[in-house]
mmCIF file of C-alpha atoms in Angstrom:
data_model
loop_
_atom_site.group_PDB
_atom_site.id
_atom_site.type_symbol
_atom_site.label_atom_id
_atom_site.label_comp_id
_atom_site.label_asym_id
_atom_site.label_seq_id
_atom_site.Cartn_x
_atom_site.Cartn_y
_atom_site.Cartn_z
ATOM 1 C CA MET A 1 18.189 6.564 -18.989
ATOM 2 C CA LEU A 2 14.614 7.033 -17.777
ATOM 3 C CA LYS A 3 14.167 3.291 -17.504
ATOM 4 C CA SER A 4 17.214 3.032 -15.256
ATOM 5 C CA GLY A 5 15.836 5.940 -13.209
ATOM 6 C CA LYS A 6 12.691 3.945 -12.494
ATOM 7 C CA GLN A 7 14.799 0.916 -11.596
ATOM 8 C CA LEU A 8 16.840 2.994 -9.143
ATOM 9 C CA ARG A 9 13.715 4.321 -7.488
ATOM 10 C CA LEU A 10 12.162 0.854 -7.296
ATOM 11 C CA ARG A 11 15.337 -0.319 -5.597
ATOM 12 C CA ARG A 12 14.881 2.348 -2.920
ATOM 13 C CA LEU A 13 11.469 0.886 -2.088
ATOM 14 C CA SER A 14 13.144 -2.245 -0.708
ATOM 15 C CA LEU A 15 15.750 -1.583 1.987
ATOM 16 C CA ALA A 16 16.981 -5.158 1.964
ATOM 17 C CA GLY A 17 17.299 -5.216 -1.817
ATOM 18 C CA ASP A 18 15.117 -8.328 -2.015
ATOM 19 C CA ASP A 19 12.237 -6.699 -3.946
ATOM 20 C CA ARG A 20 9.978 -7.041 -0.910
ATOM 21 C CA HIS A 21 8.299 -4.067 0.651
ATOM 22 C CA LEU A 22 6.834 -2.868 3.935
ATOM 23 C CA LEU A 23 5.036 0.391 3.239
ATOM 24 C CA VAL A 24 3.158 2.488 5.793
ATOM 25 C CA PRO A 25 0.352 4.602 4.297
ATOM 26 C CA LEU A 26 -0.251 7.818 6.237
ATOM 27 C CA ASP A 27 -2.698 9.445 3.821
ATOM 28 C CA HIS A 28 -5.613 8.908 6.229
ATOM 29 C CA SER A 29 -5.324 12.494 7.443
ATOM 30 C CA VAL A 30 -7.088 13.613 4.253
ATOM 31 C CA SER A 31 -9.732 10.900 4.176
ATOM 32 C CA ASP A 32 -10.515 10.673 7.899
ATOM 33 C CA GLY A 33 -8.758 13.449 9.823
ATOM 34 C CA PRO A 34 -5.647 13.708 12.035
ATOM 35 C CA ILE A 35 -3.828 10.457 12.758
ATOM 36 C CA VAL A 36 -1.572 11.923 15.472
ATOM 37 C CA PRO A 37 -1.321 15.416 17.006
ATOM 38 C CA ALA A 38 0.517 17.863 14.767
ATOM 39 C CA ASP A 39 3.552 18.027 17.053
ATOM 40 C CA LYS A 40 3.904 14.210 17.040
ATOM 41 C CA TRP A 41 4.308 13.697 13.297
ATOM 42 C CA ASP A 42 8.103 13.774 13.294
ATOM 43 C CA ASP A 43 8.153 11.372 16.244
ATOM 44 C CA LEU A 44 5.883 8.956 14.370
ATOM 45 C CA LEU A 45 8.013 9.122 11.242
ATOM 46 C CA ARG A 46 11.219 8.541 13.176
ATOM 47 C CA ALA A 47 9.615 5.511 14.848
ATOM 48 C CA LEU A 48 8.631 4.041 11.468
ATOM 49 C CA VAL A 49 12.123 4.585 10.085
ATOM 50 C CA ALA A 50 13.747 3.141 13.204
ATOM 51 C CA GLY A 51 11.538 0.063 12.956
ATOM 52 C CA GLY A 52 12.661 -0.598 9.391
ATOM 53 C CA ALA A 53 9.783 0.552 7.182
ATOM 54 C CA ASP A 54 10.807 0.502 3.527
ATOM 55 C CA GLY A 55 8.624 3.479 2.682
ATOM 56 C CA ILE A 56 5.875 5.807 3.815
ATOM 57 C CA ILE A 57 2.946 7.087 1.751
ATOM 58 C CA VAL A 58 1.795 10.678 2.319
ATOM 59 C CA HIS A 59 0.137 13.553 0.491
ATOM 60 C CA LYS A 60 2.196 16.359 -1.032
ATOM 61 C CA GLY A 61 1.666 18.940 1.702
ATOM 62 C CA ARG A 62 2.730 16.541 4.414
ATOM 63 C CA ALA A 63 5.876 15.656 2.456
ATOM 64 C CA ARG A 64 6.904 19.326 2.563
ATOM 65 C CA SER A 65 6.728 19.461 6.360
ATOM 66 C CA PHE A 66 9.247 16.745 7.281
ATOM 67 C CA ALA A 67 12.493 17.472 9.043
ATOM 68 C CA PRO A 68 15.033 16.894 6.248
ATOM 69 C CA ASP A 69 16.947 14.104 7.983
ATOM 70 C CA ILE A 70 13.991 11.850 8.789
ATOM 71 C CA LEU A 71 13.759 9.798 5.596
ATOM 72 C CA LYS A 72 17.465 9.143 5.100
ATOM 73 C CA SER A 73 16.806 5.371 5.157
ATOM 74 C CA CYS A 74 13.165 5.237 4.097
ATOM 75 C CA ALA A 75 11.524 5.820 0.716
ATOM 76 C CA LEU A 76 8.957 8.557 0.110
ATOM 77 C CA VAL A 77 5.788 7.747 -1.839
ATOM 78 C CA VAL A 78 3.536 10.698 -2.671
ATOM 79 C CA HIS A 79 -0.147 9.824 -2.918
ATOM 80 C CA LEU A 80 -1.903 11.596 -5.777
ATOM 81 C CA SER A 81 -5.549 10.698 -5.020
ATOM 82 C CA ALA A 82 -7.965 12.048 -2.430
ATOM 83 C CA SER A 83 -11.486 11.990 -1.032
ATOM 84 C CA THR A 84 -12.937 12.577 2.423
ATOM 85 C CA SER A 85 -15.346 10.737 4.671
ATOM 86 C CA CYS A 86 -17.637 13.797 4.438
ATOM 87 C CA SER A 87 -18.188 13.348 0.695
ATOM 88 C CA ALA A 88 -21.544 12.430 -0.832
ATOM 89 C CA ASP A 89 -19.639 9.528 -2.427
ATOM 90 C CA VAL A 90 -16.728 8.333 -0.302
ATOM 91 C CA HIS A 91 -15.634 5.973 -3.108
ATOM 92 C CA ALA A 92 -15.067 8.814 -5.595
ATOM 93 C CA LYS A 93 -11.334 9.543 -5.795
ATOM 94 C CA VAL A 94 -9.902 12.575 -7.578
ATOM 95 C CA LEU A 95 -6.339 13.529 -8.492
ATOM 96 C CA VAL A 96 -4.929 16.310 -6.307
ATOM 97 C CA SER A 97 -1.295 16.215 -7.449
ATOM 98 C CA ASP A 98 0.821 14.939 -10.332
ATOM 99 C CA VAL A 99 4.087 13.175 -11.052
ATOM 100 C CA GLU A 100 6.026 16.358 -11.725
ATOM 101 C CA GLU A 101 5.062 17.821 -8.352
ATOM 102 C CA ALA A 102 6.034 14.565 -6.628
ATOM 103 C CA LEU A 103 9.433 14.743 -8.304
ATOM 104 C CA THR A 104 10.038 18.220 -6.905
ATOM 105 C CA LEU A 105 9.361 16.793 -3.431
ATOM 106 C CA GLY A 106 12.002 14.078 -3.870
ATOM 107 C CA ALA A 107 9.523 11.212 -4.180
ATOM 108 C CA ASP A 108 10.768 7.701 -4.904
ATOM 109 C CA ALA A 109 7.326 6.640 -6.182
ATOM 110 C CA VAL A 110 3.737 7.824 -6.498
ATOM 111 C CA SER A 111 0.463 6.081 -5.737
ATOM 112 C CA VAL A 112 -3.039 6.361 -7.188
ATOM 113 C CA HIS A 113 -6.267 5.014 -5.672
ATOM 114 C CA VAL A 114 -8.979 3.385 -7.827
ATOM 115 C CA ASN A 115 -12.246 1.922 -6.535
ATOM 116 C CA ILE A 116 -13.532 -0.672 -8.968
ATOM 117 C CA GLY A 117 -17.321 -0.952 -8.815
ATOM 118 C CA SER A 118 -17.829 2.664 -7.747
ATOM 119 C CA ASP A 119 -20.019 5.155 -9.574
ATOM 120 C CA THR A 120 -16.945 7.084 -10.720
ATOM 121 C CA GLU A 121 -14.865 4.076 -11.778
ATOM 122 C CA ALA A 122 -14.497 5.324 -15.371
ATOM 123 C CA GLN A 123 -12.848 8.603 -14.362
ATOM 124 C CA GLN A 124 -10.614 6.887 -11.834
ATOM 125 C CA LEU A 125 -9.406 4.459 -14.503
ATOM 126 C CA ALA A 126 -8.710 7.353 -16.860
ATOM 127 C CA ASP A 127 -6.723 9.079 -14.107
ATOM 128 C CA LEU A 128 -4.667 5.938 -13.460
ATOM 129 C CA GLY A 129 -3.822 5.639 -17.139
ATOM 130 C CA ALA A 130 -2.811 9.300 -17.366
ATOM 131 C CA VAL A 131 -0.574 9.066 -14.291
ATOM 132 C CA ALA A 132 1.026 5.887 -15.664
ATOM 133 C CA ARG A 133 1.903 7.762 -18.846
ATOM 134 C CA SER A 134 3.617 10.497 -16.854
ATOM 135 C CA CYS A 135 5.416 7.914 -14.709
ATOM 136 C CA ASP A 136 6.858 6.300 -17.832
ATOM 137 C CA ALA A 137 7.985 9.680 -19.122
ATOM 138 C CA TRP A 138 9.747 10.600 -15.874
ATOM 139 C CA GLY A 139 11.010 7.189 -14.743
ATOM 140 C CA MET A 140 8.779 7.204 -11.655
ATOM 141 C CA PRO A 141 7.435 3.961 -10.116
ATOM 142 C CA LEU A 142 3.651 3.781 -9.788
ATOM 143 C CA ILE A 143 1.779 1.926 -7.043
ATOM 144 C CA ALA A 144 -1.898 1.409 -7.876
ATOM 145 C CA MET A 145 -4.179 1.046 -4.855
ATOM 146 C CA VAL A 146 -7.075 -0.821 -6.443
ATOM 147 C CA TYR A 147 -9.991 -1.928 -4.306
ATOM 148 C CA PRO A 148 -13.377 -3.576 -4.917
ATOM 149 C CA ARG A 149 -15.658 -0.909 -3.437
ATOM 150 C CA GLY A 150 -19.017 0.444 -4.380
ATOM 151 C CA PRO A 151 -22.611 -0.605 -5.082
ATOM 152 C CA ARG A 152 -21.666 -3.184 -7.712
ATOM 153 C CA ILE A 153 -19.437 -5.321 -5.501
ATOM 154 C CA GLU A 154 -21.012 -8.402 -3.939
ATOM 155 C CA ASP A 155 -17.961 -10.108 -2.410
ATOM 156 C CA PRO A 156 -14.899 -7.860 -1.928
ATOM 157 C CA ARG A 157 -12.824 -10.868 -0.801
ATOM 158 C CA ASP A 158 -13.463 -12.942 -3.945
ATOM 159 C CA PRO A 159 -10.068 -14.076 -5.289
ATOM 160 C CA ALA A 160 -11.244 -13.986 -8.909
ATOM 161 C CA LEU A 161 -12.344 -10.374 -8.478
ATOM 162 C CA LEU A 162 -9.081 -9.422 -6.780
ATOM 163 C CA ALA A 163 -7.108 -11.078 -9.595
ATOM 164 C CA HIS A 164 -9.126 -8.979 -12.033
ATOM 165 C CA LEU A 165 -8.203 -5.830 -10.099
ATOM 166 C CA ALA A 166 -4.515 -6.742 -10.139
ATOM 167 C CA ASN A 167 -4.669 -7.113 -13.898
ATOM 168 C CA VAL A 168 -6.431 -3.760 -14.249
ATOM 169 C CA ALA A 169 -3.510 -2.162 -12.403
ATOM 170 C CA ALA A 170 -0.923 -3.977 -14.515
ATOM 171 C CA ASP A 171 -2.624 -3.347 -17.849
ATOM 172 C CA LEU A 172 -2.982 0.376 -17.161
ATOM 173 C CA GLY A 173 0.719 0.728 -16.363
ATOM 174 C CA ALA A 174 1.284 0.281 -12.609
ATOM 175 C CA ASP A 175 4.494 -1.273 -11.308
ATOM 176 C CA MET A 176 2.859 -2.678 -8.138
ATOM 177 C CA VAL A 177 -0.682 -3.163 -6.947
ATOM 178 C CA LYS A 178 -1.952 -2.748 -3.400
ATOM 179 C CA THR A 179 -5.282 -4.484 -2.869
ATOM 180 C CA SER A 180 -7.494 -6.321 -0.398
ATOM 181 C CA VAL A 181 -6.717 -9.842 0.764
ATOM 182 C CA ALA A 182 -8.803 -12.803 -0.369
ATOM 183 C CA LEU A 183 -10.617 -15.074 2.025
ATOM 184 C CA PRO A 184 -9.883 -17.801 2.796
ATOM 185 C CA ILE A 185 -6.320 -16.548 2.998
ATOM 186 C CA GLU A 186 -4.704 -19.390 1.043
ATOM 187 C CA ARG A 187 -6.648 -18.280 -2.042
ATOM 188 C CA MET A 188 -4.554 -15.120 -2.101
ATOM 189 C CA ALA A 189 -2.044 -17.351 -3.880
ATOM 190 C CA GLU A 190 -4.451 -17.377 -6.855
ATOM 191 C CA VAL A 191 -4.442 -13.598 -6.964
ATOM 192 C CA VAL A 192 -0.647 -13.526 -6.922
ATOM 193 C CA ALA A 193 -0.366 -16.254 -9.572
ATOM 194 C CA ASN A 194 -2.607 -14.285 -11.915
ATOM 195 C CA SER A 195 -0.989 -10.893 -11.376
ATOM 196 C CA PRO A 196 1.686 -9.705 -13.831
ATOM 197 C CA ILE A 197 3.030 -7.268 -11.206
ATOM 198 C CA PRO A 198 3.938 -7.568 -7.501
ATOM 199 C CA VAL A 199 0.982 -7.647 -5.103
ATOM 200 C CA LEU A 200 1.058 -5.771 -1.792
ATOM 201 C CA ALA A 201 -1.462 -6.851 0.832
ATOM 202 C CA ALA A 202 -3.473 -3.927 2.164
ATOM 203 C CA GLY A 203 -4.483 -3.164 5.720
ATOM 204 C CA GLY A 204 -4.716 -5.739 8.451
ATOM 205 C CA PRO A 205 -6.917 -8.696 9.352
ATOM 206 C CA PRO A 206 -10.601 -7.740 9.047
ATOM 207 C CA ASP A 207 -11.429 -9.088 12.495
ATOM 208 C CA GLY A 208 -8.640 -7.211 14.284
ATOM 209 C CA SER A 209 -6.619 -10.357 15.040
ATOM 210 C CA ASP A 210 -2.822 -10.602 15.241
ATOM 211 C CA LEU A 211 -1.128 -8.381 12.660
ATOM 212 C CA VAL A 212 2.153 -10.297 12.520
ATOM 213 C CA GLU A 213 0.316 -13.562 11.981
ATOM 214 C CA TYR A 214 -1.668 -11.887 9.211
ATOM 215 C CA GLY A 215 1.514 -10.610 7.583
ATOM 216 C CA THR A 216 3.144 -14.011 7.782
ATOM 217 C CA ALA A 217 0.127 -15.628 6.141
ATOM 218 C CA VAL A 218 -0.114 -13.238 3.202
ATOM 219 C CA MET A 219 3.637 -13.372 2.559
ATOM 220 C CA ALA A 220 3.438 -17.174 2.583
ATOM 221 C CA ALA A 221 0.665 -16.882 -0.020
ATOM 222 C CA GLY A 222 3.119 -15.122 -2.322
ATOM 223 C CA CYS A 223 2.478 -11.422 -1.758
ATOM 224 C CA ARG A 224 5.518 -9.234 -2.338
ATOM 225 C CA GLY A 225 4.889 -7.093 0.699
ATOM 226 C CA LEU A 226 2.556 -5.309 3.098
ATOM 227 C CA ALA A 227 1.025 -1.840 3.027
ATOM 228 C CA ILE A 228 -0.405 -1.254 6.509
ATOM 229 C CA GLY A 229 -1.284 2.120 7.956
ATOM 230 C CA ARG A 230 -3.926 2.439 10.662
ATOM 231 C CA ARG A 231 -2.922 -0.627 12.685
ATOM 232 C CA ILE A 232 0.670 0.679 12.773
ATOM 233 C CA PHE A 233 0.217 4.406 13.437
ATOM 234 C CA SER A 234 -2.409 3.731 16.113
ATOM 235 C CA SER A 235 -0.124 1.265 17.904
ATOM 236 C CA PRO A 236 1.358 2.403 21.238
ATOM 237 C CA THR A 237 4.726 1.066 20.022
ATOM 238 C CA PRO A 238 4.888 1.597 16.239
ATOM 239 C CA ALA A 239 8.664 1.090 16.003
ATOM 240 C CA ALA A 240 8.481 -2.337 17.632
ATOM 241 C CA LEU A 241 5.514 -3.383 15.496
ATOM 242 C CA VAL A 242 7.200 -2.241 12.287
ATOM 243 C CA SER A 243 10.345 -4.140 13.291
ATOM 244 C CA ARG A 244 8.366 -7.367 13.690
ATOM 245 C CA LEU A 245 6.560 -6.864 10.386
ATOM 246 C CA SER A 246 9.813 -6.022 8.618
ATOM 247 C CA ALA A 247 11.271 -9.331 9.804
ATOM 248 C CA VAL A 248 8.267 -11.129 8.318
ATOM 249 C CA VAL A 249 8.446 -9.281 4.998
ATOM 250 C CA HIS A 250 12.187 -9.611 4.535
ATOM 251 C CA GLY A 251 12.526 -13.184 5.721
ATOM 252 C CA GLY A 252 13.980 -12.741 9.174
ATOM 253 C CA GLY A 253 10.936 -13.705 11.193
ATOM 254 C CA SER A 254 9.606 -17.034 9.914
ATOM 255 C CA ASN A 255 10.357 -20.298 8.179
ATOM 256 C CA ASP A 256 8.416 -22.486 5.745
ATOM 257 C CA ILE A 257 6.928 -24.733 8.429
ATOM 258 C CA THR A 258 5.874 -21.801 10.582
ATOM 259 C CA ASP A 259 4.453 -20.020 7.523
ATOM 260 C CA GLY A 260 2.255 -22.981 6.712
ATOM 261 C CA MET A 261 1.013 -23.296 10.280
ATOM 262 C CA ARG A 262 0.269 -19.587 10.572
ATOM 263 C CA MET A 263 -1.551 -19.535 7.248
ATOM 264 C CA ALA A 264 -3.771 -22.381 8.420
ATOM 265 C CA ASN A 265 -4.341 -20.697 11.785
ATOM 266 C CA TYR A 266 -5.144 -17.362 10.202
ATOM 267 C CA SER A 267 -7.579 -18.919 7.711
ATOM 268 C CA THR A 268 -9.416 -20.522 10.610
ATOM 269 C CA ILE A 269 -9.575 -17.237 12.526
ATOM 270 C CA VAL A 270 -11.001 -15.130 9.710
ATOM 271 C CA ALA A 271 -13.069 -17.705 7.792
ATOM 272 C CA GLY A 272 -16.335 -16.141 6.814
ATOM 273 C CA VAL A 273 -15.371 -12.595 7.839
ATOM 274 C CA ALA A 274 -16.514 -10.101 5.186
#
């Protein structure tokens, strides 16, 4: 019964039912401060839903403040990890909620952040394992946000390193992994090929270039979806941008020939960008 509960919740993370995902993280308000004025939050959420986002990612307190009708066609992911830009170690993530609390909020999934290579990596790994155990007990999908960050990382875009991170997430019990994108972009296919679980591409292009072209390239490399926050919520037209990205993720905005051309173009644009 619990296994089918997890399957039902995973299904809600893909509106089209194709096991592809466009998620919009909005947890930046804890790490960096307000992302929109307080009275604009509902407007932002309605724009994301109208554009076709499969899910949003927020902290527990924010999840309590939504107007009840907003997420009728959009999944809720509650983020369990936190740190702030004011910390002595910005890479140190701590758990600030748990699976049971997320369930009371109506969450369809939870997410946990781990920075591999950080000074507190050991505790973050222990936290991920503990959350995975609770997720199995309650039938809750787990998205692991695993990044190569900290003093021990030489090349955060190394595909072998990113493949390692994906396997860390899988081996500790995550159902999906959100991580950085390899450079050159076509080598993201190696990360995907070596990951036992679906890979979601994080963020946007490191040089600020076209977001839709970036999304097309990483989907063509085999990623199962996109998890993009700042470039979407800071857009003057988030609904339109989400609509374009949703078409890319769910197959309505590209074809094989175009994918190949855009991957080549994107690799040229960002070659050598750290």
